[in-house]
Amino acid sequence: AALVEAKAENDRLMQEIHRLKASGERQAETYLQKMESMRNALQHVEVIREEEALEAVRNREQIEELQKEIRHLKESAKQRVVHKPDVSDDALLVERMKRALAPPPAPESMSVLIDSMVRELRRQWKEENKELPLIKRGRNLYSYGDKKLNLQLVNGKLAYRVGGGHRDLLAFLESQERSQGLRTVMVIP
């Protein structure tokens, strides 16, 4: 709107200049100066409009980048959504439910299970040419160096009693090895 008004004013001034040339050069010079200032203002408005257009393009580009990032984050969030089991997972779910609903094993069978897990751990260490320094001292009681470990199964993992809670046996063994400068990676099925 400012551009159209400036052009109309420019045309009006040009007509006025032609009319005044006949009446006097002095007034014409004043109008020429006004016209020149109007031209400068018009050029300034055009420069501002170009800058605004460039700014609008930059803003659109930023908006597109943000929209891409939002789409990427939404896709990532969809991938992190809890996996819905399909037909092939049914047997696994049934097995898990049976285990969850089953009564805890008797202490004797728990001891047998813990002993078999320690044997498997010892076998894995032997494959790595290392000796597992866990020595059986009684039912579920083992020693590691000068430490006595009362082993139990917690959430299907070997753990040992500490105070009123439990700590993961594998994490303990790995920390002991790290402190001795050895490397190990162990997995118990």
Short mmCIF file of C-alpha atoms in Angstrom, two decimals:
data_model
loop_
_atom_site.label_atom_id
_atom_site.label_comp_id
_atom_site.label_asym_id
_atom_site.label_seq_id
_atom_site.Cartn_x
_atom_site.Cartn_y
_atom_site.Cartn_z
CA ALA A 1 0.00 0.00 0.00
CA ALA A 2 2.84 2.40 0.83
CA LEU A 3 4.49 1.59 -2.49
CA VAL A 4 1.34 2.39 -4.49
CA GLU A 5 0.82 5.65 -2.60
CA ALA A 6 4.42 6.66 -3.17
CA LYS A 7 4.16 6.02 -6.91
CA ALA A 8 0.89 8.00 -7.12
CA GLU A 9 2.51 10.88 -5.23
CA ASN A 10 5.48 10.74 -7.61
CA ASP A 11 3.20 10.97 -10.65
CA ARG A 12 1.28 13.87 -9.11
CA LEU A 13 4.51 15.74 -8.41
CA MET A 14 5.75 15.21 -11.98
CA GLN A 15 2.56 16.77 -13.34
CA GLU A 16 2.90 19.63 -10.92
CA ILE A 17 6.52 20.19 -12.01
CA HIS A 18 5.55 20.48 -15.66
CA ARG A 19 2.82 22.97 -14.81
CA LEU A 20 5.12 25.05 -12.63
CA LYS A 21 7.98 25.16 -15.13
CA ALA A 22 5.92 27.54 -17.07
CA SER A 23 5.32 29.75 -14.03
CA GLY A 24 8.78 29.72 -12.56
CA GLU A 25 12.00 27.86 -12.25
CA ARG A 26 12.35 28.46 -8.53
CA GLN A 27 9.22 26.65 -7.52
CA ALA A 28 10.11 23.87 -9.94
CA GLU A 29 13.44 23.37 -8.17
CA THR A 30 11.67 22.99 -4.81
CA TYR A 31 9.34 20.42 -6.27
CA LEU A 32 12.26 18.59 -7.86
CA GLN A 33 13.87 18.32 -4.42
CA LYS A 34 10.60 17.00 -2.95
CA MET A 35 10.35 14.53 -5.78
CA GLU A 36 13.92 13.37 -5.21
CA SER A 37 13.24 12.82 -1.51
CA MET A 38 10.09 10.88 -2.42
CA ARG A 39 12.13 8.71 -4.81
CA ASN A 40 14.64 8.04 -2.02
CA ALA A 41 11.81 7.14 0.35
CA LEU A 42 10.37 4.83 -2.31
CA GLN A 43 13.73 3.11 -2.78
CA HIS A 44 14.05 2.76 1.00
CA VAL A 45 10.60 1.13 1.14
CA GLU A 46 11.61 -1.28 -1.65
CA VAL A 47 14.81 -2.21 0.23
CA ILE A 48 12.81 -2.83 3.39
CA ARG A 49 10.35 -5.00 1.47
CA GLU A 50 13.23 -7.03 0.00
CA GLU A 51 14.73 -7.51 3.48
CA GLU A 52 11.33 -8.55 4.82
CA ALA A 53 10.97 -11.02 1.95
CA LEU A 54 14.41 -12.50 2.70
CA GLU A 55 13.52 -12.71 6.39
CA ALA A 56 10.27 -14.46 5.48
CA VAL A 57 12.21 -17.00 3.38
CA ARG A 58 14.62 -17.63 6.28
CA ASN A 59 11.67 -18.04 8.66
CA ARG A 60 10.01 -20.53 6.28
CA GLU A 61 13.25 -22.53 6.09
CA GLN A 62 13.51 -22.59 9.89
CA ILE A 63 9.89 -23.69 10.15
CA GLU A 64 10.51 -26.51 7.66
CA GLU A 65 13.58 -27.64 9.63
CA LEU A 66 11.58 -27.62 12.87
CA GLN A 67 8.77 -29.55 11.21
CA LYS A 68 11.28 -32.17 10.01
CA GLU A 69 12.71 -32.44 13.52
CA ILE A 70 9.21 -32.81 14.98
CA ARG A 71 8.41 -35.58 12.46
CA HIS A 72 11.69 -37.31 13.33
CA LEU A 73 10.95 -37.06 17.07
CA LYS A 74 7.44 -38.41 16.53
CA GLU A 75 8.84 -41.36 14.56
CA SER A 76 11.39 -42.01 17.30
CA ALA A 77 8.64 -41.88 19.91
CA LYS A 78 6.53 -44.35 17.91
CA GLN A 79 9.48 -46.74 17.82
CA ARG A 80 9.86 -46.45 21.60
CA VAL A 81 6.21 -47.28 22.22
CA VAL A 82 5.80 -50.55 24.06
CA HIS A 83 5.95 -53.45 21.62
CA LYS A 84 2.55 -54.97 21.08
CA PRO A 85 2.90 -58.73 20.97
CA ASP A 86 1.91 -60.50 17.79
CA VAL A 87 0.73 -64.07 17.39
CA SER A 88 4.28 -65.46 17.64
CA ASP A 89 4.70 -63.81 21.06
CA ASP A 90 1.69 -65.61 22.55
CA ALA A 91 3.63 -68.68 23.66
CA LEU A 92 6.27 -66.49 25.28
CA LEU A 93 3.61 -64.46 27.10
CA VAL A 94 1.87 -67.60 28.33
CA GLU A 95 5.19 -68.97 29.62
CA ARG A 96 5.96 -65.71 31.42
CA MET A 97 2.53 -65.64 33.00
CA LYS A 98 2.89 -69.24 34.18
CA ARG A 99 6.23 -68.40 35.79
CA ALA A 100 4.83 -65.25 37.38
CA LEU A 101 1.80 -67.06 38.79
CA ALA A 102 3.67 -70.19 39.86
CA PRO A 103 4.51 -70.53 43.54
CA PRO A 104 8.15 -69.92 44.43
CA PRO A 105 10.34 -73.03 44.24
CA ALA A 106 11.15 -74.92 47.39
CA PRO A 107 14.47 -73.94 49.04
CA GLU A 108 16.05 -77.26 48.01
CA SER A 109 15.19 -76.81 44.33
CA MET A 110 16.26 -73.16 44.53
CA SER A 111 19.64 -74.30 45.84
CA VAL A 112 19.98 -76.78 42.97
CA LEU A 113 19.11 -74.05 40.46
CA ILE A 114 21.63 -71.62 41.97
CA ASP A 115 24.34 -74.30 41.94
CA SER A 116 23.66 -75.04 38.26
CA MET A 117 23.87 -71.32 37.43
CA VAL A 118 27.21 -71.06 39.24
CA ARG A 119 28.45 -74.11 37.29
CA GLU A 120 27.41 -72.41 34.02
CA LEU A 121 29.18 -69.22 35.10
CA ARG A 122 32.30 -71.23 35.96
CA ARG A 123 32.13 -72.90 32.51
CA GLN A 124 31.93 -69.50 30.78
CA TRP A 125 34.94 -68.24 32.71
CA LYS A 126 36.85 -71.40 31.83
CA GLU A 127 36.16 -70.75 28.11
CA GLU A 128 37.90 -67.40 28.62
CA ASN A 129 40.86 -69.16 30.28
CA LYS A 130 39.99 -67.76 33.69
CA GLU A 131 39.13 -69.43 36.95
CA LEU A 132 36.05 -68.29 38.85
CA PRO A 133 37.16 -67.90 42.47
CA LEU A 134 33.71 -68.74 43.89
CA ILE A 135 33.87 -71.55 46.45
CA LYS A 136 30.73 -73.29 47.75
CA ARG A 137 30.51 -73.13 51.54
CA GLY A 138 26.93 -74.32 52.15
CA ARG A 139 23.43 -74.17 50.74
CA ASN A 140 23.39 -70.94 48.65
CA LEU A 141 26.50 -69.76 50.51
CA TYR A 142 29.68 -69.09 48.52
CA SER A 143 32.88 -67.25 49.21
CA TYR A 144 34.81 -64.96 46.90
CA GLY A 145 38.19 -64.31 48.42
CA ASP A 146 37.49 -63.19 51.98
CA LYS A 147 33.85 -62.23 51.22
CA LYS A 148 30.93 -64.52 52.02
CA LEU A 149 28.10 -64.33 49.49
CA ASN A 150 24.59 -65.62 50.25
CA LEU A 151 23.33 -66.19 46.69
CA GLN A 152 19.66 -65.96 45.70
CA LEU A 153 17.65 -65.62 42.53
CA VAL A 154 16.09 -62.17 42.16
CA ASN A 155 14.02 -61.58 39.02
CA GLY A 156 15.73 -64.55 37.38
CA LYS A 157 19.26 -63.24 38.04
CA LEU A 158 21.90 -64.36 40.48
CA ALA A 159 22.21 -61.89 43.33
CA TYR A 160 23.77 -61.85 46.78
CA ARG A 161 22.38 -60.48 50.04
CA VAL A 162 23.66 -57.11 51.19
CA GLY A 163 22.09 -55.69 54.31
CA GLY A 164 18.33 -55.71 53.71
CA GLY A 165 18.57 -56.00 49.93
CA HIS A 166 20.33 -57.71 47.06
CA ARG A 167 23.04 -56.83 44.56
CA ASP A 168 23.65 -58.37 41.16
CA LEU A 169 26.37 -61.04 41.33
CA LEU A 170 27.59 -60.37 37.76
CA ALA A 171 28.02 -56.67 38.52
CA PHE A 172 30.00 -57.61 41.65
CA LEU A 173 32.26 -60.02 39.71
CA GLU A 174 32.85 -57.45 36.96
CA SER A 175 33.76 -54.76 39.49
CA GLN A 176 36.15 -57.18 41.22
CA GLU A 177 37.78 -58.00 37.88
CA ARG A 178 38.06 -54.33 36.95
CA SER A 179 39.78 -53.61 40.24
CA GLN A 180 42.19 -56.48 39.46
CA GLY A 181 42.73 -55.19 35.89
CA LEU A 182 41.05 -58.14 34.13
CA ARG A 183 38.36 -58.02 31.43
CA THR A 184 35.24 -60.14 31.29
CA VAL A 185 31.88 -60.25 29.57
CA MET A 186 29.47 -62.81 30.97
CA VAL A 187 25.92 -63.77 30.14
CA ILE A 188 23.88 -66.25 32.13
CA PRO A 189 20.82 -67.54 30.27
#
